[in-house]
Short mmCIF file of C-alpha atoms in Angstrom, two decimals:
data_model
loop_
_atom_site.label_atom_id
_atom_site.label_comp_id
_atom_site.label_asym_id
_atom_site.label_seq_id
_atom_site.Cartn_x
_atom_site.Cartn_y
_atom_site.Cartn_z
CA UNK A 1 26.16 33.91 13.35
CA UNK A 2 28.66 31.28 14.91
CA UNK A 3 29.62 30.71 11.43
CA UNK A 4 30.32 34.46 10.49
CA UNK A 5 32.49 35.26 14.25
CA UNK A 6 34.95 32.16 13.02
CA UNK A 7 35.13 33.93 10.08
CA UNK A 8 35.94 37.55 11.51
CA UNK A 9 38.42 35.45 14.38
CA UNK A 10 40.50 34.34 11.54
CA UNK A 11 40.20 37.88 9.86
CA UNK A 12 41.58 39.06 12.85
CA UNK A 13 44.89 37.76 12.97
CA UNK A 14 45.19 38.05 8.50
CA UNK A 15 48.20 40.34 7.69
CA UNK A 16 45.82 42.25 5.45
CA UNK A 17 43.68 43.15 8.57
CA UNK A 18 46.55 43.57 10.81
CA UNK A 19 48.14 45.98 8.78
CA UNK A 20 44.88 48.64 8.34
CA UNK A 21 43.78 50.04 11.39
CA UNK A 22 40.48 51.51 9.76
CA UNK A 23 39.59 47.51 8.37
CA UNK A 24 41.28 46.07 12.16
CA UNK A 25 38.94 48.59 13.96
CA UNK A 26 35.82 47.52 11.70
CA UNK A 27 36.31 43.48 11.95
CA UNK A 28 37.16 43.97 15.62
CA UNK A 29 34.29 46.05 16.08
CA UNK A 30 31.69 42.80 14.14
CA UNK A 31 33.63 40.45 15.83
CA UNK A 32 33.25 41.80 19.47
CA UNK A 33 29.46 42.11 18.50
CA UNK A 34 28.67 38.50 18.02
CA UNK A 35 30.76 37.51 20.89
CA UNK A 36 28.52 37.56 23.56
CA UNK A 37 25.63 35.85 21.34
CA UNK A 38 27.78 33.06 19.73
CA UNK A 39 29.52 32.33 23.52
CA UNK A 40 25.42 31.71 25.37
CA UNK A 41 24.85 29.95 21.63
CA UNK A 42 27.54 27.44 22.11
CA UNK A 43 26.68 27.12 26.15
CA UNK A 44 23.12 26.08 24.62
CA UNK A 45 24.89 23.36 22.90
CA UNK A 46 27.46 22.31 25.52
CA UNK A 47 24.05 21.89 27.78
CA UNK A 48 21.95 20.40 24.83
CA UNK A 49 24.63 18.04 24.48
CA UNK A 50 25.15 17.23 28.60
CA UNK A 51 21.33 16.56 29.01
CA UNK A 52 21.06 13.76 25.91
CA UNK A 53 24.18 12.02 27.92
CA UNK A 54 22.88 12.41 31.06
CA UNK A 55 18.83 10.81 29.78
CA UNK A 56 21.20 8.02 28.12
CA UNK A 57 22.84 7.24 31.50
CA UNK A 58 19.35 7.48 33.32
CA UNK A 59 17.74 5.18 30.82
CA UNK A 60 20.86 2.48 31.02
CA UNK A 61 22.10 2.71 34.38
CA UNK A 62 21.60 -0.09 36.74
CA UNK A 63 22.99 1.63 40.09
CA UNK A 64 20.38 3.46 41.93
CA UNK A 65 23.19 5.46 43.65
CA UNK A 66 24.65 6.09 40.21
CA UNK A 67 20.85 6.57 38.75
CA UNK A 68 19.90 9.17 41.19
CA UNK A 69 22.85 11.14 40.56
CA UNK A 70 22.62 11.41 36.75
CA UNK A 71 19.16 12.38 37.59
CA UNK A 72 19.95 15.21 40.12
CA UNK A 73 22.22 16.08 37.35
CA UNK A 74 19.65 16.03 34.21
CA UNK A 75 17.75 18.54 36.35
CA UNK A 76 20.20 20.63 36.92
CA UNK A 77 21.07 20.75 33.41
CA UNK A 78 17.54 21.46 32.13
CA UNK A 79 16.83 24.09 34.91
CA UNK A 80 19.66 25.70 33.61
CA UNK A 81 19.17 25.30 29.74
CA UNK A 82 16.06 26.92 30.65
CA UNK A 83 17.48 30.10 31.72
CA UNK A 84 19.96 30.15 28.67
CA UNK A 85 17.22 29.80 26.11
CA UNK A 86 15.56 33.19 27.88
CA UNK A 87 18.87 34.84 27.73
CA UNK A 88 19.62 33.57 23.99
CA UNK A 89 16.25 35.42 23.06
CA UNK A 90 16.99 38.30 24.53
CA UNK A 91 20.38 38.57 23.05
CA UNK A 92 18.74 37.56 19.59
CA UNK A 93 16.68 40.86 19.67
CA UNK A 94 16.86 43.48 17.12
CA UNK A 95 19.07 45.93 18.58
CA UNK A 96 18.17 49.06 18.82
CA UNK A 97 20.54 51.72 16.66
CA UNK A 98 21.44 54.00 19.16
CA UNK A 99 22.12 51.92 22.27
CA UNK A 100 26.20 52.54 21.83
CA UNK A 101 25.87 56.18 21.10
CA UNK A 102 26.64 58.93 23.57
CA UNK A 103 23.79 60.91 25.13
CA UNK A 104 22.77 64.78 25.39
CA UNK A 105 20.78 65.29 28.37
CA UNK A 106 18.06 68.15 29.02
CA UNK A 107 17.19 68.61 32.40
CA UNK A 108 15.10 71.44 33.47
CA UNK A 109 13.06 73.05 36.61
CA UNK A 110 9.26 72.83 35.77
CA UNK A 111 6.69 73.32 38.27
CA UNK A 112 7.75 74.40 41.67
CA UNK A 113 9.64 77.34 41.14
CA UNK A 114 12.67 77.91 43.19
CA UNK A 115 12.21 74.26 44.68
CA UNK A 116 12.04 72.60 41.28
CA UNK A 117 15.20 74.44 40.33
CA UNK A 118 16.72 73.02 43.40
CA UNK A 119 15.47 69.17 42.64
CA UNK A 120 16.63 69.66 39.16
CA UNK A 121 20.31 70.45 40.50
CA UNK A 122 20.32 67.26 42.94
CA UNK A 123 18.52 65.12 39.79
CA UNK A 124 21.72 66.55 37.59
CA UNK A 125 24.32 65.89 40.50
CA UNK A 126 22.54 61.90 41.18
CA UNK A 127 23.06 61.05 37.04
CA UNK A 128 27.08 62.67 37.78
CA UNK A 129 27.10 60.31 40.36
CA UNK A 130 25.71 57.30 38.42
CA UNK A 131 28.45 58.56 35.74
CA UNK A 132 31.47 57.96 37.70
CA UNK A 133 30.19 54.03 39.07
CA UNK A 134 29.83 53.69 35.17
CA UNK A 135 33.26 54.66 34.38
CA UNK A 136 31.28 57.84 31.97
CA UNK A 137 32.40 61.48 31.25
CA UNK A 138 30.28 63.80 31.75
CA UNK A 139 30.52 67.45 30.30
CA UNK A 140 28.42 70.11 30.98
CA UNK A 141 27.40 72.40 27.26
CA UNK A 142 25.20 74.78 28.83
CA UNK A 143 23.73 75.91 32.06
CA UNK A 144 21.59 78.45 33.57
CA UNK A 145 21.29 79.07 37.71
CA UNK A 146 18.30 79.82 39.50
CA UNK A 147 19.05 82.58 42.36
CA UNK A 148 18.62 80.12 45.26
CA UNK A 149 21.33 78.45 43.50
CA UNK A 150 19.61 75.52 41.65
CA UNK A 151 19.01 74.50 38.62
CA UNK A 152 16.17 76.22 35.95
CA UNK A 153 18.30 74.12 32.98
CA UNK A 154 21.30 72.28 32.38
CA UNK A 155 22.04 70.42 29.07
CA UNK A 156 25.20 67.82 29.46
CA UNK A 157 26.86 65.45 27.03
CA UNK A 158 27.43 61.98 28.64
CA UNK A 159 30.02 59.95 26.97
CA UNK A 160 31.19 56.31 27.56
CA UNK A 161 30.37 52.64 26.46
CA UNK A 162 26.18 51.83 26.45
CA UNK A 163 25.14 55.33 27.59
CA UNK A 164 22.19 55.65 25.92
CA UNK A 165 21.07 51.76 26.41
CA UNK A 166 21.12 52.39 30.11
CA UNK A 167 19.98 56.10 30.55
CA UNK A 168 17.12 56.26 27.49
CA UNK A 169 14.53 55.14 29.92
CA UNK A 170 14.75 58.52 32.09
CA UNK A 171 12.68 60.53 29.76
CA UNK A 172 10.09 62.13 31.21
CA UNK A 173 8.38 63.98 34.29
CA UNK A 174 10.16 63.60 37.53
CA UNK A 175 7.67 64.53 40.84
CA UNK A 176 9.44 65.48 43.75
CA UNK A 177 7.18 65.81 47.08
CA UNK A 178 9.39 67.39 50.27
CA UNK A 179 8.84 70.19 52.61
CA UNK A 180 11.27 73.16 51.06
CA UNK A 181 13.69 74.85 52.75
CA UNK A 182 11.97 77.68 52.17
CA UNK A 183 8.83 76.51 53.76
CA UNK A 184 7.81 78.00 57.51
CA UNK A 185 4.95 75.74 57.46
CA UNK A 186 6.17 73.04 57.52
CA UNK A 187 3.72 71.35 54.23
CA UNK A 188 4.88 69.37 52.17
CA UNK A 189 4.71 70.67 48.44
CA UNK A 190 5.02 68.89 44.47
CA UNK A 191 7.16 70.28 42.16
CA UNK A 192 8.40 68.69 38.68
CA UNK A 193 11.92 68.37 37.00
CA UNK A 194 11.44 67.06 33.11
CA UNK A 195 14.16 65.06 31.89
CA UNK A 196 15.30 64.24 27.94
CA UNK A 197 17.48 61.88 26.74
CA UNK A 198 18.31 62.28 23.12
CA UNK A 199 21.03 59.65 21.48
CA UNK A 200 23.84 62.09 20.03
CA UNK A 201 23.81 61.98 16.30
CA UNK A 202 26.65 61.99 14.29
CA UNK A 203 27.40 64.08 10.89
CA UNK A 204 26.36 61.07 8.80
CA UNK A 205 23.10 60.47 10.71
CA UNK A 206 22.07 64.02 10.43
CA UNK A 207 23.15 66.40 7.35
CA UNK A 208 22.56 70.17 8.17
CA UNK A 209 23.03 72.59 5.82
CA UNK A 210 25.21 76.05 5.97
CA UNK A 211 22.02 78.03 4.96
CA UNK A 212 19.67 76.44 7.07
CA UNK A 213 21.10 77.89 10.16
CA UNK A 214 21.42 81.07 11.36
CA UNK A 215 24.21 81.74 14.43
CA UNK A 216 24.02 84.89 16.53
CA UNK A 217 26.79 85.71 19.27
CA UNK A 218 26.27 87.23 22.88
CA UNK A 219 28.10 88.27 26.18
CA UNK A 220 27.44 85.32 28.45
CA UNK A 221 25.21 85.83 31.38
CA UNK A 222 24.95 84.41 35.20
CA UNK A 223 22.04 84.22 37.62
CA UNK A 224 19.70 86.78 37.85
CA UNK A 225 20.85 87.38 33.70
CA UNK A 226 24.33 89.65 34.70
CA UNK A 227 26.54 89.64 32.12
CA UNK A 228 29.89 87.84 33.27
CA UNK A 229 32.06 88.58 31.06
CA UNK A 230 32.30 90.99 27.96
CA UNK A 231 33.50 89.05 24.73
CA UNK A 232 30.63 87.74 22.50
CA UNK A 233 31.38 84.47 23.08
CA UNK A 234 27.97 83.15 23.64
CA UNK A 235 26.53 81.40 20.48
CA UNK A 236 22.52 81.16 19.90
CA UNK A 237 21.64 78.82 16.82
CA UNK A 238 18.50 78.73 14.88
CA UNK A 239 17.47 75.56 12.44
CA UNK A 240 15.45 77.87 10.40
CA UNK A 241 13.64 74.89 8.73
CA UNK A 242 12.27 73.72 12.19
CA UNK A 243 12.85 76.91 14.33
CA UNK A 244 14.92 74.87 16.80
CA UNK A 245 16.82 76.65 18.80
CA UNK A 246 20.02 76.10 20.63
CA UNK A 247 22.29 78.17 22.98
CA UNK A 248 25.32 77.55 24.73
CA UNK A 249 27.51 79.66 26.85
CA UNK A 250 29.61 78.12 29.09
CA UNK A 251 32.90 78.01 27.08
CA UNK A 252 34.82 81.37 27.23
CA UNK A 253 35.86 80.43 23.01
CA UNK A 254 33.02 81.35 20.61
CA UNK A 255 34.49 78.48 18.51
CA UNK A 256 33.75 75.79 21.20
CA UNK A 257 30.68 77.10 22.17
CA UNK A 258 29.74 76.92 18.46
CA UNK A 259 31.06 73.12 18.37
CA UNK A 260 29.20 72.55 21.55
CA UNK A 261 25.81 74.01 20.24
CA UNK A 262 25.84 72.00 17.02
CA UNK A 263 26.43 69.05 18.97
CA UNK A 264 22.79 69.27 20.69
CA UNK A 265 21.43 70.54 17.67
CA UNK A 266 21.83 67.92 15.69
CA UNK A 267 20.68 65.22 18.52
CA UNK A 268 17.50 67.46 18.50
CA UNK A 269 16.98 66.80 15.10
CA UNK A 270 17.74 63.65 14.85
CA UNK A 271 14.92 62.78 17.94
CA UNK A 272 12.39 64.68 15.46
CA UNK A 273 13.59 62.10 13.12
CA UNK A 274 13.20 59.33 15.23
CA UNK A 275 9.70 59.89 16.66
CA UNK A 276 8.51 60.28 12.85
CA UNK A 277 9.30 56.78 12.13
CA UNK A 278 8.31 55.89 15.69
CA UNK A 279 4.50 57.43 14.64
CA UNK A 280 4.66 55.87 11.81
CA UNK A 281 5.40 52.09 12.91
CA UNK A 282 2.58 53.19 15.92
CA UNK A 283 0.01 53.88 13.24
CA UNK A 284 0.48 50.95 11.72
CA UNK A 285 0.35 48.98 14.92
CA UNK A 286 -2.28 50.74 16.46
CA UNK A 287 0.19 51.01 19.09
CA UNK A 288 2.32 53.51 20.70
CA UNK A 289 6.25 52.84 19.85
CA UNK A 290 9.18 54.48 21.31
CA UNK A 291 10.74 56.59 24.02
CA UNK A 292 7.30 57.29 25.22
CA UNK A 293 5.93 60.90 25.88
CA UNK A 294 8.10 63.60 27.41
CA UNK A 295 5.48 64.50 29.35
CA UNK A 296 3.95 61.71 31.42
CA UNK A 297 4.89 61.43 35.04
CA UNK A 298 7.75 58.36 35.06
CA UNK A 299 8.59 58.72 38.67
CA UNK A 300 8.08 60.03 42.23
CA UNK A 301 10.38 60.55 45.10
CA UNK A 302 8.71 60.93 48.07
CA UNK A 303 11.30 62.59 50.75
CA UNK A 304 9.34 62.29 54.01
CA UNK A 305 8.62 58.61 53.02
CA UNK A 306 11.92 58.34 51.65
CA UNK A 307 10.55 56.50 48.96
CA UNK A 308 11.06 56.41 45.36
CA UNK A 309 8.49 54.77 42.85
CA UNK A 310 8.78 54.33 39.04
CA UNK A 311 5.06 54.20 37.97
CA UNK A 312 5.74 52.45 34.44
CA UNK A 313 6.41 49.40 36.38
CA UNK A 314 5.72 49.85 39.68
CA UNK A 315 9.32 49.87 41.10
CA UNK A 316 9.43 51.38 45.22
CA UNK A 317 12.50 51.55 46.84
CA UNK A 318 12.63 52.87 50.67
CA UNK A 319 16.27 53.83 50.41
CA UNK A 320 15.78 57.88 48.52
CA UNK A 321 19.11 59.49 50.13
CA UNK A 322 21.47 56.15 48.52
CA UNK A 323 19.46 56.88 45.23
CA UNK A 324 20.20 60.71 44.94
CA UNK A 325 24.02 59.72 45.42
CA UNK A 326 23.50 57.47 42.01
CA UNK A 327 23.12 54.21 43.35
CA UNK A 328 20.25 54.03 40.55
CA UNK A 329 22.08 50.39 38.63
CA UNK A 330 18.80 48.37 39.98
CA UNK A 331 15.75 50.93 38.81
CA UNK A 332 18.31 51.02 35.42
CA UNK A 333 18.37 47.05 34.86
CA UNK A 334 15.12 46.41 36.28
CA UNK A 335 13.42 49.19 33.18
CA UNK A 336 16.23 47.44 30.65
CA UNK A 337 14.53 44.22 31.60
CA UNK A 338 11.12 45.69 31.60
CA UNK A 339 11.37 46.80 28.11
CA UNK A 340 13.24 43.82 26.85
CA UNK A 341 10.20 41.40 27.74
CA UNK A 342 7.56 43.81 26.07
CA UNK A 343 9.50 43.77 23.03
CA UNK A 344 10.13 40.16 23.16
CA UNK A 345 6.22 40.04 23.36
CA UNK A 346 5.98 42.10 20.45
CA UNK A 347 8.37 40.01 18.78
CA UNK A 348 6.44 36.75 19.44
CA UNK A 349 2.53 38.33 18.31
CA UNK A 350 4.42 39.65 15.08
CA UNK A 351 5.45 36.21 14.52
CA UNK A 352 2.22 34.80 15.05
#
């Protein structure tokens, strides 16, 4: 790998590089993917190379003054070769496909009524918020208001560098428990907010064909289903080979709402795709592999505890109001580095 990013550091400066964007963007593109790995490589060696010294200076040295400190050093130098070997393992790790691709996200009220609708608006507005410390874009393809003025589904595009490495871990059934507004009571009640994260496919991952779709146009509607406007501008799209379905509404052009549509559609797809091979590696491993199940319960937040608790891996956090206003980055690395260590596992039995 060292040997290959010398190779692609010299490409990058060749006239014949230089001088095509398309072959500049593709060498700069390698070249900025072996960076990180080839820089903690050669910090392995720098150390590797600092602790033989430092063992030769123990071994020879006749100073106890000087001895001790070339032994404080050693230490230091092992404790932290230590930690670089961990993170060069890591970084060795297949890398999952989709980790650079943009995201569509499917977030919608499930039981609860009225009060799920209203969590699944705050869950929406907490990822915005996460958005913006990440420097993301986040644009909204299609929405539909409940008439307390929540949520009952919203399906957003998130766009911007690592998207889906950080945010592919939110899958799944989000509990709220909180007294709702509407409550005289005064109980506390459980509703549920599901949550998908597909990776957004591109043409070339996922081929659909003119005849296998069939697109249908409507007058966009508001809560309570009014019509808001009069054009058939709405666009409803049917896969007829997998009778997925897609609609999208919230652009005024037929043409973007089209563009929009096809843009989900195809990241549906491409998931059914995904978690074909993914039952197909977990029937050979006797394993489950993957995103995990759409269904099981990945987190609570607890209001009147003010608690939130990821139950994959036993995460709590007494600080709920910071983490509806996005300050999620912990929960985020902490799953990253979760994940990371049970496929480093899986890595290490397969090699056994």
């Amino acid at each position: 790998m060292e040997a290959k990013y010398e190779e692609l550091t010299q490409a990058l400066s060749s006239p014949d590089i230089v001088n095509d964007s398309a072959k500049y963007q593709k060498t700069a593109k390698a070249h900025a993917e072996l960076t990180q790995v080839v820089q903690k490589y050669r910090e392995f060696k720098d150390l590797t190379r600092g602790i033989k010294e430092s063992r030769q200076m123990v071994a020879e040295e006749t100073d106890a003054e000087m001895k001790a400190y070339a032994q404080q050093e050693l230490s230091e130098l092992e404790q932290r070769l230590s930690a670089v070997q961990e993170e060069l393992k890591v970084l060795l790790l297949p890398k999952d496909p989709n980790d650079e691709k943009n995201i569509i996200v499917e977030i919608r009220a499930g039981t609860g009524g009225d009060e799920a609708s209203l969590f699944a608006a705050e869950l929406f507005r907490m990822y915005n918020r996460y958005a913006e410390t990440q420097h993301w874009k986040v644009e909204v393809l299609s929405s539909s208001e409940s008439g307390v003025g929540g949520l009952k589904e919203v399906i957003a595009i998130i766009e911007g560098k690592g998207v889906y490495s950080k945010l592919k871990y939110e899958s799944g059934v989000h509990r709220v428990q909180r007294v709702p507004q509407t409550e005289t009571q005064g109980r506390v009640h459980t509703s549920a907010v599901t949550v998908a994260v597909l990776p957004e496919a591109e043409e070339v991952d996922i081929k659909i064909e003119a005849k296998d779709i069939r697109i249908d146009t409507f007058c966009s509607s508001g809560p309570g289903g009014q019509s808001v406007n009069t054009t058939y501008s709405a666009v409803r799209i049917t896969h007829l080979p997998t009778n997925t379905v897609v609609s999208c509404q919230d652009e005024k052009s037929q043409i973007k709402n089209r563009e929009k549509g096809m843009r989900v559609l195809r990241a549906r797809l491409y998931e059914v795709e995904q978690q074909k091979q993914a039952d197909a590696l977990a029937k050979e491993r006797k394993q489950q592999v993957g995103s995990g199940d759409r269904s099981e319960k990945i987190r609570t937040y607890n209001f009147p505890q003010n608690r939130v608790t990821d139950h994959r891996i036993g995460y709590t956090v007494h600080q709920l109001s910071e983490f509806m206003d996005g300050k999620i980055n912990a929960l985020i690395e902490a799953l990253i580095t979760h994940y990371q260590a049970e496929r480093m596992k899986e890595q290490s039995t397969v090699v056994g």
